[in-house]
Amino acid sequence: MTAITYELIKTCKQTGARLGKVHTPHGSFDTPMFMPVGTLATVKTMSPEELKEIDAKIILSNTYHLWLRPGSDIIKDAGGLHKFMNWDRPILTDSGGFQVFSLSKIRDIKEEGVHFRNHISGEKLFLSPEKAMQIQNDLGSDIMMAFDECPPYPASYDYMKASVERTSRWAERCLSAHQSPGNQGLFGIIQGGEYEDLRKQSAQDLASLDLPGYAIGGLSVGEPKNIMNRMLEYTTPLMPANKPRYLMGVGSPDSLIDGSIRGIDMFDCVLPTRIARNGTCMTSTGRLVVRNAKYARDFSPIDENCGCHVCKNYTRAYIRHLIKCNETFGFRLTTYHNLHFLLKLMEQVREAISEDRLGDFKEAFFEKYGFNQP
Ligand SMILES: Cc1ccc(CCc2c3nc[nH]c3cc3c(=O)[nH]c(N)nc23)cc1
Ligand SMILES: [Zn+2]
């Protein structure tokens, strides 16, 4: 019995988008879906109850961060991450590789794994496919990501080729080390940078492992938008059509729509929560920097067209005041609204797919939001 199954419901006649359902031991969620990031076992400033209010269905957390603090042994003793953070819906954990490469200056990548220094204490650490699987097993996440290397952008062809081949060998080692396929699903991560033939090799290597889901990695790492779109266009059709497709690190409104059109089912991004904490809000007519002086006496909601609790009960002037005074409640209000905005957007994307009009929806949304048409 595999822990994660994908149900393809329909493909949009107007685009390559698809409507689906992912089933996990902690419940199911419709796709395309946006997944809020909860790195340290919390979606920053949000309670699980509030996340349920905005209908968040699955959240993300992090092997690397939770291994360092509080320690995956403590979370295991708590009965796993769901119990520890009081979240009874699906959780996906990243494998830690990406975080090591982005957080630790000193690191040494070897076949057996990565030697690096704890970015907080400086102590020497070692992470390997086996270790990453053991930690994710302790956390008890429904979806585990394979331990991969996400090379920095740009990377030479030769470096990327060697890295892709090692990431494929690491994925096999993750699968061999997988102790609990009955209640945790292991997703592979396709690498290859901006090189089509390496993307193809990576996709084929991983597809041969017959994993329950696949991610496109190595994007949203500083590459130009046209390269990201070219790699997305090329790689998505190489992924098994009967498995969920997860585009890692992508979450701006235009990218969610474009990714869905290209057949992506799952997205994550720190953007909505991160920009909320510096007082920037997503609205149906573009970004609004609520801390700007021009909102000092603006007693209207963040977004007239938004029905969320924040837009019904609080004004721009009040939220601006809280943000200016660094009041936590202000960040809670902007975060709640931004997450609601993206989750609502995905609901509209799913509706558009079911009515075969995602292309029209994209045009209308881009027009209103102010994205220049590519
Ligand atoms: C809690 C959490 C935070 C962040 C992530 C995704 C983090 C992330 C990327 N983010 C932007 N681009 C990314 C690429 C990769 C990648 O190639 N491999 C992995 N393992 N993660 C990536 C997952 C979980
Ligand atoms: Zn709102």
PDB file of C-alpha atoms in Angstrom, residues 122-266:
ATOM      1  CA  GLY A 122      29.383  26.440  13.842  1.00  0.00           C
ATOM      2  CA  GLU A 123      29.724  22.775  14.875  1.00  0.00           C
ATOM      3  CA  LYS A 124      30.670  20.271  12.153  1.00  0.00           C
ATOM      4  CA  LEU A 125      27.727  18.262  10.756  1.00  0.00           C
ATOM      5  CA  PHE A 126      27.141  15.581   8.138  1.00  0.00           C
ATOM      6  CA  LEU A 127      23.970  14.965   6.124  1.00  0.00           C
ATOM      7  CA  SER A 128      23.475  12.023   3.777  1.00  0.00           C
ATOM      8  CA  PRO A 129      20.559  10.403   1.923  1.00  0.00           C
ATOM      9  CA  GLU A 130      20.236   7.873   4.751  1.00  0.00           C
ATOM     10  CA  LYS A 131      20.384  10.534   7.467  1.00  0.00           C
ATOM     11  CA  ALA A 132      17.842  12.733   5.680  1.00  0.00           C
ATOM     12  CA  MET A 133      15.457   9.777   5.414  1.00  0.00           C
ATOM     13  CA  GLN A 134      15.917   8.880   9.096  1.00  0.00           C
ATOM     14  CA  ILE A 135      15.163  12.480  10.148  1.00  0.00           C
ATOM     15  CA  GLN A 136      12.052  12.674   7.934  1.00  0.00           C
ATOM     16  CA  ASN A 137      10.980   9.322   9.334  1.00  0.00           C
ATOM     17  CA  ASP A 138      11.317  10.744  12.865  1.00  0.00           C
ATOM     18  CA  LEU A 139       9.255  13.786  11.809  1.00  0.00           C
ATOM     19  CA  GLY A 140       6.582  11.529  10.330  1.00  0.00           C
ATOM     20  CA  SER A 141       5.791  13.811   7.376  1.00  0.00           C
ATOM     21  CA  ASP A 142       3.351  12.448   4.802  1.00  0.00           C
ATOM     22  CA  ILE A 143       5.587  13.461   1.883  1.00  0.00           C
ATOM     23  CA  MET A 144       9.396  13.205   2.176  1.00  0.00           C
ATOM     24  CA  MET A 145      11.670  14.804  -0.404  1.00  0.00           C
ATOM     25  CA  ALA A 146      14.708  12.901  -1.666  1.00  0.00           C
ATOM     26  CA  PHE A 147      18.121  14.201  -0.578  1.00  0.00           C
ATOM     27  CA  ASP A 148      19.373  16.143  -3.591  1.00  0.00           C
ATOM     28  CA  GLU A 149      21.984  18.668  -4.599  1.00  0.00           C
ATOM     29  CA  CYS A 150      20.600  21.921  -5.955  1.00  0.00           C
ATOM     30  CA  PRO A 151      23.694  23.517  -7.551  1.00  0.00           C
ATOM     31  CA  PRO A 152      23.920  27.318  -7.453  1.00  0.00           C
ATOM     32  CA  TYR A 153      22.980  29.239 -10.617  1.00  0.00           C
ATOM     33  CA  PRO A 154      24.839  29.428 -12.961  1.00  0.00           C
ATOM     34  CA  ALA A 155      26.674  26.100 -12.986  1.00  0.00           C
ATOM     35  CA  SER A 156      28.877  24.673 -15.742  1.00  0.00           C
ATOM     36  CA  TYR A 157      27.578  21.790 -17.841  1.00  0.00           C
ATOM     37  CA  ASP A 158      30.258  19.438 -16.509  1.00  0.00           C
ATOM     38  CA  TYR A 159      29.539  20.329 -12.888  1.00  0.00           C
ATOM     39  CA  MET A 160      25.775  19.954 -13.451  1.00  0.00           C
ATOM     40  CA  LYS A 161      26.191  16.583 -15.211  1.00  0.00           C
ATOM     41  CA  ALA A 162      28.226  15.123 -12.330  1.00  0.00           C
ATOM     42  CA  SER A 163      25.759  16.612  -9.837  1.00  0.00           C
ATOM     43  CA  VAL A 164      22.689  15.178 -11.603  1.00  0.00           C
ATOM     44  CA  GLU A 165      24.258  11.713 -11.681  1.00  0.00           C
ATOM     45  CA  ARG A 166      25.071  11.912  -7.968  1.00  0.00           C
ATOM     46  CA  THR A 167      21.555  13.183  -7.154  1.00  0.00           C
ATOM     47  CA  SER A 168      20.177  10.146  -9.020  1.00  0.00           C
ATOM     48  CA  ARG A 169      22.407   7.793  -6.993  1.00  0.00           C
ATOM     49  CA  TRP A 170      21.332   9.608  -3.801  1.00  0.00           C
ATOM     50  CA  ALA A 171      17.669   9.120  -4.736  1.00  0.00           C
ATOM     51  CA  GLU A 172      18.251   5.369  -5.024  1.00  0.00           C
ATOM     52  CA  ARG A 173      19.905   5.395  -1.601  1.00  0.00           C
ATOM     53  CA  CYS A 174      16.913   7.300  -0.186  1.00  0.00           C
ATOM     54  CA  LEU A 175      14.572   4.658  -1.581  1.00  0.00           C
ATOM     55  CA  SER A 176      16.717   1.846  -0.113  1.00  0.00           C
ATOM     56  CA  ALA A 177      16.730   3.624   3.250  1.00  0.00           C
ATOM     57  CA  HIS A 178      12.935   4.190   3.186  1.00  0.00           C
ATOM     58  CA  GLN A 179      11.572   2.454   6.294  1.00  0.00           C
ATOM     59  CA  SER A 180       7.905   3.406   6.059  1.00  0.00           C
ATOM     60  CA  PRO A 181       6.497   3.373   2.484  1.00  0.00           C
ATOM     61  CA  GLY A 182       3.109   2.489   3.968  1.00  0.00           C
ATOM     62  CA  ASN A 183       2.644   5.834   5.656  1.00  0.00           C
ATOM     63  CA  GLN A 184       5.171   8.185   4.075  1.00  0.00           C
ATOM     64  CA  GLY A 185       5.649   8.875   0.364  1.00  0.00           C
ATOM     65  CA  LEU A 186       9.087   9.669  -1.097  1.00  0.00           C
ATOM     66  CA  PHE A 187       9.163  12.248  -3.926  1.00  0.00           C
ATOM     67  CA  GLY A 188      12.122  12.491  -6.329  1.00  0.00           C
ATOM     68  CA  ILE A 189      13.581  15.881  -7.301  1.00  0.00           C
ATOM     69  CA  ILE A 190      14.569  16.500 -10.921  1.00  0.00           C
ATOM     70  CA  GLN A 191      17.702  18.585 -11.338  1.00  0.00           C
ATOM     71  CA  GLY A 192      19.757  19.525 -14.424  1.00  0.00           C
ATOM     72  CA  GLY A 193      19.907  23.316 -14.275  1.00  0.00           C
ATOM     73  CA  GLU A 194      19.366  24.997 -17.663  1.00  0.00           C
ATOM     74  CA  TYR A 195      20.533  21.992 -19.691  1.00  0.00           C
ATOM     75  CA  GLU A 196      17.735  20.110 -21.492  1.00  0.00           C
ATOM     76  CA  ASP A 197      19.665  16.838 -21.874  1.00  0.00           C
ATOM     77  CA  LEU A 198      20.538  16.787 -18.147  1.00  0.00           C
ATOM     78  CA  ARG A 199      16.925  17.525 -17.186  1.00  0.00           C
ATOM     79  CA  LYS A 200      15.902  14.581 -19.378  1.00  0.00           C
ATOM     80  CA  GLN A 201      18.535  12.285 -17.837  1.00  0.00           C
ATOM     81  CA  SER A 202      17.477  13.293 -14.325  1.00  0.00           C
ATOM     82  CA  ALA A 203      13.756  12.776 -15.073  1.00  0.00           C
ATOM     83  CA  GLN A 204      14.403   9.346 -16.607  1.00  0.00           C
ATOM     84  CA  ASP A 205      16.705   8.194 -13.772  1.00  0.00           C
ATOM     85  CA  LEU A 206      14.078   9.156 -11.174  1.00  0.00           C
ATOM     86  CA  ALA A 207      11.060   7.858 -13.135  1.00  0.00           C
ATOM     87  CA  SER A 208      12.741   4.422 -13.173  1.00  0.00           C
ATOM     88  CA  LEU A 209      12.416   4.361  -9.352  1.00  0.00           C
ATOM     89  CA  ASP A 210       8.614   4.526  -9.704  1.00  0.00           C
ATOM     90  CA  LEU A 211       8.205   7.007  -6.828  1.00  0.00           C
ATOM     91  CA  PRO A 212       4.734   8.314  -5.804  1.00  0.00           C
ATOM     92  CA  GLY A 213       5.509  11.898  -6.878  1.00  0.00           C
ATOM     93  CA  TYR A 214       8.131  14.109  -8.495  1.00  0.00           C
ATOM     94  CA  ALA A 215       9.413  17.657  -8.047  1.00  0.00           C
ATOM     95  CA  ILE A 216      11.220  20.025 -10.362  1.00  0.00           C
ATOM     96  CA  GLY A 217      14.187  21.351  -8.389  1.00  0.00           C
ATOM     97  CA  GLY A 218      17.015  23.675  -9.290  1.00  0.00           C
ATOM     98  CA  LEU A 219      14.681  26.515 -10.299  1.00  0.00           C
ATOM     99  CA  SER A 220      13.787  29.759  -8.576  1.00  0.00           C
ATOM    100  CA  VAL A 221      17.436  29.989  -7.566  1.00  0.00           C
ATOM    101  CA  GLY A 222      18.205  33.318  -9.237  1.00  0.00           C
ATOM    102  CA  GLU A 223      18.007  32.237 -12.890  1.00  0.00           C
ATOM    103  CA  PRO A 224      16.314  34.627 -15.360  1.00  0.00           C
ATOM    104  CA  LYS A 225      12.546  34.110 -15.748  1.00  0.00           C
ATOM    105  CA  ASN A 226      12.889  32.998 -19.385  1.00  0.00           C
ATOM    106  CA  ILE A 227      15.279  30.189 -18.359  1.00  0.00           C
ATOM    107  CA  MET A 228      12.881  29.083 -15.615  1.00  0.00           C
ATOM    108  CA  ASN A 229       9.994  29.006 -18.098  1.00  0.00           C
ATOM    109  CA  ARG A 230      12.058  27.177 -20.744  1.00  0.00           C
ATOM    110  CA  MET A 231      13.084  24.501 -18.217  1.00  0.00           C
ATOM    111  CA  LEU A 232       9.498  24.247 -16.968  1.00  0.00           C
ATOM    112  CA  GLU A 233       8.192  23.871 -20.526  1.00  0.00           C
ATOM    113  CA  TYR A 234      10.764  21.188 -21.304  1.00  0.00           C
ATOM    114  CA  THR A 235      10.753  19.219 -18.060  1.00  0.00           C
ATOM    115  CA  THR A 236       7.060  18.946 -17.117  1.00  0.00           C
ATOM    116  CA  PRO A 237       6.123  16.711 -20.100  1.00  0.00           C
ATOM    117  CA  LEU A 238       8.962  14.346 -19.101  1.00  0.00           C
ATOM    118  CA  MET A 239       7.310  13.705 -15.719  1.00  0.00           C
ATOM    119  CA  PRO A 240       4.912  10.784 -15.210  1.00  0.00           C
ATOM    120  CA  ALA A 241       1.375  12.039 -15.949  1.00  0.00           C
ATOM    121  CA  ASN A 242      -0.169   9.834 -13.272  1.00  0.00           C
ATOM    122  CA  LYS A 243       1.910  11.284 -10.401  1.00  0.00           C
ATOM    123  CA  PRO A 244       1.806  14.690  -8.666  1.00  0.00           C
ATOM    124  CA  ARG A 245       4.223  17.293 -10.072  1.00  0.00           C
ATOM    125  CA  TYR A 246       5.684  19.749  -7.499  1.00  0.00           C
ATOM    126  CA  LEU A 247       7.538  22.899  -8.619  1.00  0.00           C
ATOM    127  CA  MET A 248       9.800  23.828  -5.700  1.00  0.00           C
ATOM    128  CA  GLY A 249      10.106  27.397  -4.501  1.00  0.00           C
ATOM    129  CA  VAL A 250       7.611  28.983  -6.873  1.00  0.00           C
ATOM    130  CA  GLY A 251       4.783  31.049  -5.524  1.00  0.00           C
ATOM    131  CA  SER A 252       4.247  34.475  -7.107  1.00  0.00           C
ATOM    132  CA  PRO A 253       0.690  34.796  -8.487  1.00  0.00           C
ATOM    133  CA  ASP A 254       1.789  34.877 -12.133  1.00  0.00           C
ATOM    134  CA  SER A 255       4.087  31.873 -11.655  1.00  0.00           C
ATOM    135  CA  LEU A 256       1.333  29.861  -9.960  1.00  0.00           C
ATOM    136  CA  ILE A 257      -0.953  30.457 -12.956  1.00  0.00           C
ATOM    137  CA  ASP A 258       1.768  29.834 -15.563  1.00  0.00           C
ATOM    138  CA  GLY A 259       2.991  26.731 -13.708  1.00  0.00           C
ATOM    139  CA  SER A 260      -0.562  25.343 -13.502  1.00  0.00           C
ATOM    140  CA  ILE A 261      -1.009  25.936 -17.244  1.00  0.00           C
ATOM    141  CA  ARG A 262       2.149  23.873 -17.843  1.00  0.00           C
ATOM    142  CA  GLY A 263       0.772  20.978 -15.774  1.00  0.00           C
ATOM    143  CA  ILE A 264       2.246  21.600 -12.315  1.00  0.00           C
ATOM    144  CA  ASP A 265       0.115  20.429  -9.368  1.00  0.00           C
ATOM    145  CA  MET A 266       1.921  21.628  -6.203  1.00  0.00           C
TER     146      MET A 266
END
